[in-house]
PDB file of C-alpha atoms in Angstrom:
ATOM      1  CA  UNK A 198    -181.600  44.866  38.975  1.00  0.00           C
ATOM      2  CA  UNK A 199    -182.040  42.036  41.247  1.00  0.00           C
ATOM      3  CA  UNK A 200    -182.728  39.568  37.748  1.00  0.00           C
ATOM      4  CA  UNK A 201    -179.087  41.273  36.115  1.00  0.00           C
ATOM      5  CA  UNK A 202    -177.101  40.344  39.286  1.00  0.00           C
ATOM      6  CA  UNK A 203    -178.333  36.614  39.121  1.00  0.00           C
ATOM      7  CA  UNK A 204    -177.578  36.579  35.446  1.00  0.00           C
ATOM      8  CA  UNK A 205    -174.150  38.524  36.166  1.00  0.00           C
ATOM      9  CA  UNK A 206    -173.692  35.565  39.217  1.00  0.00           C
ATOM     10  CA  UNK A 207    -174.593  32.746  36.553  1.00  0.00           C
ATOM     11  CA  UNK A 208    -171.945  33.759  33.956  1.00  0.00           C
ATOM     12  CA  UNK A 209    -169.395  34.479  36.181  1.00  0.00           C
ATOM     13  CA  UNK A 210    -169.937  31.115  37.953  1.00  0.00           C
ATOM     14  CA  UNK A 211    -169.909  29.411  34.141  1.00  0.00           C
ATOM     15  CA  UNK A 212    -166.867  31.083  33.125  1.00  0.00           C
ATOM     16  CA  UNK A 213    -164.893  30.097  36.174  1.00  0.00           C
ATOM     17  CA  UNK A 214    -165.807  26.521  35.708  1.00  0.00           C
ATOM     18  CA  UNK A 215    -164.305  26.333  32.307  1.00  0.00           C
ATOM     19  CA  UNK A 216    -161.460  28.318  33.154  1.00  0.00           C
ATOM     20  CA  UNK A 217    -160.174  26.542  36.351  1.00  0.00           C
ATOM     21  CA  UNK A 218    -157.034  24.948  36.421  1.00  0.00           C
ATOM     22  CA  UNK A 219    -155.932  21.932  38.168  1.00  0.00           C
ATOM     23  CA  UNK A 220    -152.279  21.342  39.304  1.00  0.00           C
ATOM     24  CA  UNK A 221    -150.762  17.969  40.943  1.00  0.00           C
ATOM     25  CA  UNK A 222    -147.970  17.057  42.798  1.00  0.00           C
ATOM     26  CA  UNK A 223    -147.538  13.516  44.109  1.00  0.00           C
ATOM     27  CA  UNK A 224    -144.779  11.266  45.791  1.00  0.00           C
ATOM     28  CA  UNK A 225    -145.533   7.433  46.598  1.00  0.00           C
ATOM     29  CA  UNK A 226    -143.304   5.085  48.422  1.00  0.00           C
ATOM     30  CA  UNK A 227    -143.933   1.807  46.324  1.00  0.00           C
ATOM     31  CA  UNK A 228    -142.345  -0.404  48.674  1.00  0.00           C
ATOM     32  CA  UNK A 229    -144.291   0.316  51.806  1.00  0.00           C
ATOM     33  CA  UNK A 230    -141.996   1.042  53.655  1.00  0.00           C
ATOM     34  CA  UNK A 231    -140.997   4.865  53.791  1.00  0.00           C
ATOM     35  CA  UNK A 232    -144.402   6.550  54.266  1.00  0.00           C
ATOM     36  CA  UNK A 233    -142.847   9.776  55.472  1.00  0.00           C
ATOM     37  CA  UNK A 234    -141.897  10.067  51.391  1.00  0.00           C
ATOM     38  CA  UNK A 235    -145.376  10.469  50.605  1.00  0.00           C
ATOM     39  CA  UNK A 236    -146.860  13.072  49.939  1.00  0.00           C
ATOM     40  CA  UNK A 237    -150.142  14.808  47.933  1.00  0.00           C
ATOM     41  CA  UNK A 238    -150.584  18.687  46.869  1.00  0.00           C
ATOM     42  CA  UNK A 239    -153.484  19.760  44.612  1.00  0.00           C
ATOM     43  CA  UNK A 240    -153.616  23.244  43.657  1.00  0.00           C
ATOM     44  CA  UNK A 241    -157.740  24.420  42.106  1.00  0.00           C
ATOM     45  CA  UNK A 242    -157.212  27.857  41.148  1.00  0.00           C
ATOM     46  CA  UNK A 243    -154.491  29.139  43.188  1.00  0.00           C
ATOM     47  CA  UNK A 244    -155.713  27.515  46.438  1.00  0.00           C
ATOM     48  CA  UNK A 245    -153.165  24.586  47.798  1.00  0.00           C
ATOM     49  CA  UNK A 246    -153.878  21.874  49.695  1.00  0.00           C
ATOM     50  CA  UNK A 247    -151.185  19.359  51.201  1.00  0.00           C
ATOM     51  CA  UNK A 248    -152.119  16.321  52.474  1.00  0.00           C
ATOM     52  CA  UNK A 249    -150.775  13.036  53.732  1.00  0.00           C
ATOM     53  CA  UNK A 250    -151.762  10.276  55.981  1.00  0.00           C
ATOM     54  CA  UNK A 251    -150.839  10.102  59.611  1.00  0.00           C
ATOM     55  CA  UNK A 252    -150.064   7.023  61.231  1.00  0.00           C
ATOM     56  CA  UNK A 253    -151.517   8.538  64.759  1.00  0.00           C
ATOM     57  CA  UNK A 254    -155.154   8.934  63.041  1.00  0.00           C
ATOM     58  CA  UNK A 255    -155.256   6.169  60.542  1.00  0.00           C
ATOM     59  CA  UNK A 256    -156.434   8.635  58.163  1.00  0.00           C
ATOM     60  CA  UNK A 257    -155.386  11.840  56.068  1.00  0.00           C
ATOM     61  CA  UNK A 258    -153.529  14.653  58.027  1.00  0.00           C
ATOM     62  CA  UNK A 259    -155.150  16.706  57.344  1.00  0.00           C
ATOM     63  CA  UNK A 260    -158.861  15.130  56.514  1.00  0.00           C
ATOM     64  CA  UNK A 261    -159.361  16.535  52.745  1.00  0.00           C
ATOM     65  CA  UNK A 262    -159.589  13.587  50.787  1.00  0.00           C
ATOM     66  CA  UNK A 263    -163.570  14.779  50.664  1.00  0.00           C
ATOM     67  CA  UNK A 264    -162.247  17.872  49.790  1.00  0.00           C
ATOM     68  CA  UNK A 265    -160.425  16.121  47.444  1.00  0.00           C
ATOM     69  CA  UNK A 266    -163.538  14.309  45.328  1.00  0.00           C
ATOM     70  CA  UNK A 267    -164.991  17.756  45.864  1.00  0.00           C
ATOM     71  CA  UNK A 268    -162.140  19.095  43.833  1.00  0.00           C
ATOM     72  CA  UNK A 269    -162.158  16.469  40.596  1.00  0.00           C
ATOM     73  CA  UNK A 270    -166.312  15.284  40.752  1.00  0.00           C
ATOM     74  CA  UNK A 271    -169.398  17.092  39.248  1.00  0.00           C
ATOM     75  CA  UNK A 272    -172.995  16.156  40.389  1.00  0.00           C
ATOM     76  CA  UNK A 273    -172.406  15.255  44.155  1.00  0.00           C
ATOM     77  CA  UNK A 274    -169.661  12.811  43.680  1.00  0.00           C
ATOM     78  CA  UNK A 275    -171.205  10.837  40.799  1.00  0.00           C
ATOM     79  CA  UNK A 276    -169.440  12.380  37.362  1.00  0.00           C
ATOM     80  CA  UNK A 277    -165.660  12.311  37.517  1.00  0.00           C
ATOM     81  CA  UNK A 278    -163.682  15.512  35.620  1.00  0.00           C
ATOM     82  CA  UNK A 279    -160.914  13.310  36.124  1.00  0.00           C
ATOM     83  CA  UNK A 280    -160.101   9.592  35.171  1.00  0.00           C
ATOM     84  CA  UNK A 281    -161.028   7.435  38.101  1.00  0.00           C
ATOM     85  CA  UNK A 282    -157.692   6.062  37.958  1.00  0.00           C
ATOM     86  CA  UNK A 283    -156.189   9.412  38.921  1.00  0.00           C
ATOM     87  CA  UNK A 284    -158.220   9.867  41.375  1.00  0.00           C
ATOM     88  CA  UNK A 285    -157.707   6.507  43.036  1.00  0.00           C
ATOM     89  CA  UNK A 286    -153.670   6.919  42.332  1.00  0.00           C
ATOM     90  CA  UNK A 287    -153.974  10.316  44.275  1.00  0.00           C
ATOM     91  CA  UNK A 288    -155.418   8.451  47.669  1.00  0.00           C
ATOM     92  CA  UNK A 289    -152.388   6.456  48.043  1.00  0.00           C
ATOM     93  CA  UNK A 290    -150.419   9.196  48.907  1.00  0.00           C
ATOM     94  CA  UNK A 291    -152.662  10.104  52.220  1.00  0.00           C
ATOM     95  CA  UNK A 292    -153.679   5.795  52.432  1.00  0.00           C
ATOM     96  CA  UNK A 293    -151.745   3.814  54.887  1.00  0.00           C
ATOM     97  CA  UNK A 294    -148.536   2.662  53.174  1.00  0.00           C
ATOM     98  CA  UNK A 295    -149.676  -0.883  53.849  1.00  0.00           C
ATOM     99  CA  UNK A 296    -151.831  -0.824  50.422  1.00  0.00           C
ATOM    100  CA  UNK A 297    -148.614  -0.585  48.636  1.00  0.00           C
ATOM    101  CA  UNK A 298    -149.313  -4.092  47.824  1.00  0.00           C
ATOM    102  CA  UNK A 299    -152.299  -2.782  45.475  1.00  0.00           C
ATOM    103  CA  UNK A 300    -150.470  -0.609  43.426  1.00  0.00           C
ATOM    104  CA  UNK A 301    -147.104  -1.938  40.608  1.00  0.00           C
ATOM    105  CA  UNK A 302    -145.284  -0.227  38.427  1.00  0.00           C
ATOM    106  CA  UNK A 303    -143.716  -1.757  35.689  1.00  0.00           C
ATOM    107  CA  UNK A 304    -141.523  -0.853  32.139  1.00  0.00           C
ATOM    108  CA  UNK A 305    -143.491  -1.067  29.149  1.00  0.00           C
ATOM    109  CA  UNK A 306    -141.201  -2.817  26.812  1.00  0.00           C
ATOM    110  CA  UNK A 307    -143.063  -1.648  23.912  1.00  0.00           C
ATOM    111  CA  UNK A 308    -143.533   2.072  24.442  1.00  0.00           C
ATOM    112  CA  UNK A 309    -140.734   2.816  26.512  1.00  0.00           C
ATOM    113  CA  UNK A 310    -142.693   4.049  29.016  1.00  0.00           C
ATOM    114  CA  UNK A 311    -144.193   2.971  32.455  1.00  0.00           C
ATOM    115  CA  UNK A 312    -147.053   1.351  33.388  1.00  0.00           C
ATOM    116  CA  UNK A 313    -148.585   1.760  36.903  1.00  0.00           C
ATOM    117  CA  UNK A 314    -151.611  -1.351  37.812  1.00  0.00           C
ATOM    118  CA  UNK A 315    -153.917  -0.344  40.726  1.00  0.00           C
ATOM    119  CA  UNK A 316    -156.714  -2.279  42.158  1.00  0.00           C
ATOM    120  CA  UNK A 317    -159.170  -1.131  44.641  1.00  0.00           C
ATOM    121  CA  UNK A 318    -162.394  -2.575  45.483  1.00  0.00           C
ATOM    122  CA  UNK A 319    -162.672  -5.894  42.728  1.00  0.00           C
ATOM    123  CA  UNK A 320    -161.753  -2.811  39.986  1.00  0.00           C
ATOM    124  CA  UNK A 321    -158.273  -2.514  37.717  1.00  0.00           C
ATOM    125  CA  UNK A 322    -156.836   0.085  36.751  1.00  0.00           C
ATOM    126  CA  UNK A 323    -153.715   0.977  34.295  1.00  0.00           C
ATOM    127  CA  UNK A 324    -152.053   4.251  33.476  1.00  0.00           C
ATOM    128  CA  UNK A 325    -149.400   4.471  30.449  1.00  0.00           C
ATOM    129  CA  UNK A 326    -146.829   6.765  30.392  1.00  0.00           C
ATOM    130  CA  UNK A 327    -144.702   7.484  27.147  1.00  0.00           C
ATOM    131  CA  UNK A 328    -140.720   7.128  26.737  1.00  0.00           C
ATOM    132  CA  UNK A 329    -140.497  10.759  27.945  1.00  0.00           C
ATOM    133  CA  UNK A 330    -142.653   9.722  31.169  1.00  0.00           C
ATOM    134  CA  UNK A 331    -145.644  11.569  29.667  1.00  0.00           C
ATOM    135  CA  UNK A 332    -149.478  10.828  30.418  1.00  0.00           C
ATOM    136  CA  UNK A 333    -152.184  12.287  28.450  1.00  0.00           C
ATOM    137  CA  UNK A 334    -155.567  12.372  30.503  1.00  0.00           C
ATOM    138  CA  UNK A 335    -157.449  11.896  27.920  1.00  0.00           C
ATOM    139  CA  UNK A 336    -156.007   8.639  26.129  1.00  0.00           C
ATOM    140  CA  UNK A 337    -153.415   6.877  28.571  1.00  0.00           C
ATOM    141  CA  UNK A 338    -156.017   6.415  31.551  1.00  0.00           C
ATOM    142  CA  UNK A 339    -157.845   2.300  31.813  1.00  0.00           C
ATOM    143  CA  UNK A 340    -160.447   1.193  33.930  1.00  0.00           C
ATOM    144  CA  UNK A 341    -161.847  -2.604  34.480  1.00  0.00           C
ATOM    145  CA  UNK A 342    -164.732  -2.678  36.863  1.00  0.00           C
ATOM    146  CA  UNK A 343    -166.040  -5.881  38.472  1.00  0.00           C
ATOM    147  CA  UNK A 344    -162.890  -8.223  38.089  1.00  0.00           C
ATOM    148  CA  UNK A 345    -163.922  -9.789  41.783  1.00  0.00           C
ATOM    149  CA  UNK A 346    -167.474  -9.898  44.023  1.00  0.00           C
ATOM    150  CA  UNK A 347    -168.043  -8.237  47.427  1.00  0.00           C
ATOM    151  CA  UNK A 348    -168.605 -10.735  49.966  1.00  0.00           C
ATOM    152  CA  UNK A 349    -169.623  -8.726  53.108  1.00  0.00           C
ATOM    153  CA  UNK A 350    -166.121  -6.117  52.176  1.00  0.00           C
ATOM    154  CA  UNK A 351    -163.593  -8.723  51.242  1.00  0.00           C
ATOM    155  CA  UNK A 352    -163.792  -8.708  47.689  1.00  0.00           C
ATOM    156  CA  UNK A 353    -163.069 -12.260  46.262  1.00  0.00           C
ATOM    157  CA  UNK A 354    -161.559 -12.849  42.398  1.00  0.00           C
ATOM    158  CA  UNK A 355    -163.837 -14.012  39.759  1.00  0.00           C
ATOM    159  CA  UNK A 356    -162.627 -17.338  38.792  1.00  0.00           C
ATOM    160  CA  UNK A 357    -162.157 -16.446  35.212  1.00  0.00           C
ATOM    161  CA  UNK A 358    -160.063 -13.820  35.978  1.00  0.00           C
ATOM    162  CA  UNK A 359    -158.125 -15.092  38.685  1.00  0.00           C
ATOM    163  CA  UNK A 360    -154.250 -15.718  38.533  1.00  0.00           C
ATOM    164  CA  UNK A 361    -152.499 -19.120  38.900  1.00  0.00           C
ATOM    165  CA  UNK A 362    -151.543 -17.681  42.488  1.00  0.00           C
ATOM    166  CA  UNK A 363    -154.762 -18.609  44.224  1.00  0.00           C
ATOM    167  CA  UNK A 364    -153.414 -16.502  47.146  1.00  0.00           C
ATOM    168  CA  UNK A 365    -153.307 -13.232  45.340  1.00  0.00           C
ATOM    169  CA  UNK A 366    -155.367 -10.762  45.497  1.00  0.00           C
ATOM    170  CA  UNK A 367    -154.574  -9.597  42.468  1.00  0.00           C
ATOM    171  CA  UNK A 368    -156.391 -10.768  39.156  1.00  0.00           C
ATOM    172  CA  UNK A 369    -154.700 -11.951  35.789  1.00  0.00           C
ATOM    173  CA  UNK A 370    -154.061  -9.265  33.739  1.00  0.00           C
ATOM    174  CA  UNK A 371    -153.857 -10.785  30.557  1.00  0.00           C
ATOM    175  CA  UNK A 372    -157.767 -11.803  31.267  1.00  0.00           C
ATOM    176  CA  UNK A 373    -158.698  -8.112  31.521  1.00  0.00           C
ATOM    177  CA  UNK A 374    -159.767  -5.973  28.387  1.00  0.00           C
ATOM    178  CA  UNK A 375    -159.270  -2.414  29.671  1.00  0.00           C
ATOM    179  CA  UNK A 376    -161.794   0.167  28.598  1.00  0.00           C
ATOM    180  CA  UNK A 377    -160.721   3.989  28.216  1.00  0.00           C
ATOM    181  CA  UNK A 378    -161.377   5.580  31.505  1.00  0.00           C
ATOM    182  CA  UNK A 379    -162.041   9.550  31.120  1.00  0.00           C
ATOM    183  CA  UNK A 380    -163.699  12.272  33.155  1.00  0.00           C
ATOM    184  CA  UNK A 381    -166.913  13.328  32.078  1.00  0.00           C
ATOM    185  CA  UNK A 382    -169.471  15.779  33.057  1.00  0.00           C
ATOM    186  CA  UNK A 383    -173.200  16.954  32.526  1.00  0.00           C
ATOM    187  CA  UNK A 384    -172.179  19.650  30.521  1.00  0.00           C
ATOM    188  CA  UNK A 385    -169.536  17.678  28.334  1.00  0.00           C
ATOM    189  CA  UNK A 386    -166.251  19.198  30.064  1.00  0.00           C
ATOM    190  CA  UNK A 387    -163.704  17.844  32.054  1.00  0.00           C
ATOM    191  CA  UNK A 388    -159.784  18.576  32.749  1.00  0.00           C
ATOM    192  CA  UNK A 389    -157.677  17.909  30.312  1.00  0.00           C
ATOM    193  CA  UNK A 390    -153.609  18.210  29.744  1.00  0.00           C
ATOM    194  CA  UNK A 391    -150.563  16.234  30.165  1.00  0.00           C
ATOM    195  CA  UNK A 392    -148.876  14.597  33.601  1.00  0.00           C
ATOM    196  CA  UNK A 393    -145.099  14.048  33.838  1.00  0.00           C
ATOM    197  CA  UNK A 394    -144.165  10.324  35.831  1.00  0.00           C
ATOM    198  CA  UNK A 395    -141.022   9.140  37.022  1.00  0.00           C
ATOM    199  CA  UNK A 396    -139.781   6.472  39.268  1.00  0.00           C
ATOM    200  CA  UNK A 397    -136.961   7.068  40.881  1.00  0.00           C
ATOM    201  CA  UNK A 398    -136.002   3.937  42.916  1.00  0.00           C
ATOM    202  CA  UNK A 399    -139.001   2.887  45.116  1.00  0.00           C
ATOM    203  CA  UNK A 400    -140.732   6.621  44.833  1.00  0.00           C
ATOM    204  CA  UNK A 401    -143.308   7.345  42.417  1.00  0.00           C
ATOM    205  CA  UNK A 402    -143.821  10.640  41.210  1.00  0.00           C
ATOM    206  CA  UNK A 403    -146.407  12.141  39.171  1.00  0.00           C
ATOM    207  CA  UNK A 404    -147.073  15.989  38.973  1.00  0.00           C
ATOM    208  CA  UNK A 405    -148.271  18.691  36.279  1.00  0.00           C
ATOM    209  CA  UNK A 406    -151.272  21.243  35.527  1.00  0.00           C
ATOM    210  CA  UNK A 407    -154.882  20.669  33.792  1.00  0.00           C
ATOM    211  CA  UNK A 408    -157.314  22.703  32.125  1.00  0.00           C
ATOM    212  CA  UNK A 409    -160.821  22.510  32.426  1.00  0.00           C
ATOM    213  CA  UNK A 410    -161.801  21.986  28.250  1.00  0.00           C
ATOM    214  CA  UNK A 411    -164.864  20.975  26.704  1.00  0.00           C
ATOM    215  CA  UNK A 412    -164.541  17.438  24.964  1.00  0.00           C
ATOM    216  CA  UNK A 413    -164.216  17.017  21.607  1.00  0.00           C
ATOM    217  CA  UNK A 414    -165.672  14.105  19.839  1.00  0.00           C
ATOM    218  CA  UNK A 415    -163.038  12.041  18.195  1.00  0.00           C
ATOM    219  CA  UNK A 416    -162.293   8.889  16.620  1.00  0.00           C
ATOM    220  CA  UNK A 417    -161.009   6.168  18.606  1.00  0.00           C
ATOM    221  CA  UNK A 418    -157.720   5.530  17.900  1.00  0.00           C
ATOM    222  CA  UNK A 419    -154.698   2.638  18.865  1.00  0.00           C
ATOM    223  CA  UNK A 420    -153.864   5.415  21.636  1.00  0.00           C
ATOM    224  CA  UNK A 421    -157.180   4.623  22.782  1.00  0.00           C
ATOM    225  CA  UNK A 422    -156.286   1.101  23.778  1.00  0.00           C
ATOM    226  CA  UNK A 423    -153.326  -0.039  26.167  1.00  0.00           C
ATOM    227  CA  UNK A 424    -150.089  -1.355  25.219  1.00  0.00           C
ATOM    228  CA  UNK A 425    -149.613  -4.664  26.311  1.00  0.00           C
ATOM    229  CA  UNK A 426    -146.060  -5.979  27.657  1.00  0.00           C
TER     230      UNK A 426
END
């Protein structure tokens, strides 16, 4: 009996990790300055969880950004079920406003669509929205790791990458090659779906639900490389 409840526990326990759902709703104040418009709500299975930061702490409201990784990591932190871009795009929203200056957002006069650049620790990172403001997680999500060195927490540019602005912290784009950034797991699943961005004014806003899926092997296509301005 004892050996049937553990199996009973281990299916169940499968089943619900393939099943669970994943639903976002974010707000970001590019310009810094109204931080009272941002905002974070991630909803794992019917459970909700606001969040954003507080300027009497220095930190998170409500202190669930670990809760957060918790939420959209595998193996103790170390395999993402989310692009690392999302993930790092979500943390603004409960970071002091002040790293507004990491994060742009910019037309796409190619697709139609937006482009939002992040950097965060000497990495890039670019998300690509359609003309309809739509994001697929599985194609439209770019990482670059390693664009600048740590030096004791300030992280300084690698000369070939850096920009003609020797006081930016921000590296030349048009030096990077992006790779595809997607979540992966030990057991080949991750969430999967389609976001919904729009920018109205200053205010970033992203929202929309994923599925945990099993990945499918498929064959890289132009999708599976950024647009370029």
């Amino acid at each position: 009996m004892k050996k049937l409840f553990l199996l009973l526990c281990a299916f169940f326990c499968a089943s619900s990790l393939f099943a669970q759902t994943l639903k976002l709703d974010f707000s970001y104040d590019l310009s810094g300055k109204n931080g009272q418009k941002n905002k974070l709500i991630w909803t794992l299975d019917g459970a909700k969880t606001k969040d954003r930061y507080d300027t009497k702490t220095g930190a998170s409201l409500n202190r669930t950004t670990l809760s957060l990784k918790n939420s959209v990591t595998d193996m103790g932190g170390k395999s993402f079920l989310i692009p690392k871009a999302l993930y790092e795009l979500m943390l603004f929203a409960v970071s002091n406003p002040g790293y507004s200056k990491d994060i742009k957002v910019q037309k796409n006069e190619k697709t139609g669509g937006l482009d939002i650049l992040m950097i965060h620790r000497g990495n890039a990172y670019k998300i690509q929205s359609d003309a309809d403001g739509r994001i697929d997680v599985l194609k439209d999500f770019f990482i670059f790791n390693n664009f600048a060195k740590n030096s004791d927490g300030n992280f300084v540019i690698e000369e070939m990458f850096a920009s003609e602005d020797k006081n930016s912290s921000w590296p030349d784009f048009s030096k990077i090659t992006f790779e595809a950034d997607k979540g992966t797991q030990k057991e080949n699943k991750c969430y999967q779906g389609t976001l919904k961005v729009q920018l109205n004014g200053d205010v970033l806003k992203l929202s929309g639900k994923l599925l945990m899926k099993e990945l499918k092997a498929e064959k890289e296509s132009p999708k599976d490389k950024p647009e370029d301005n």
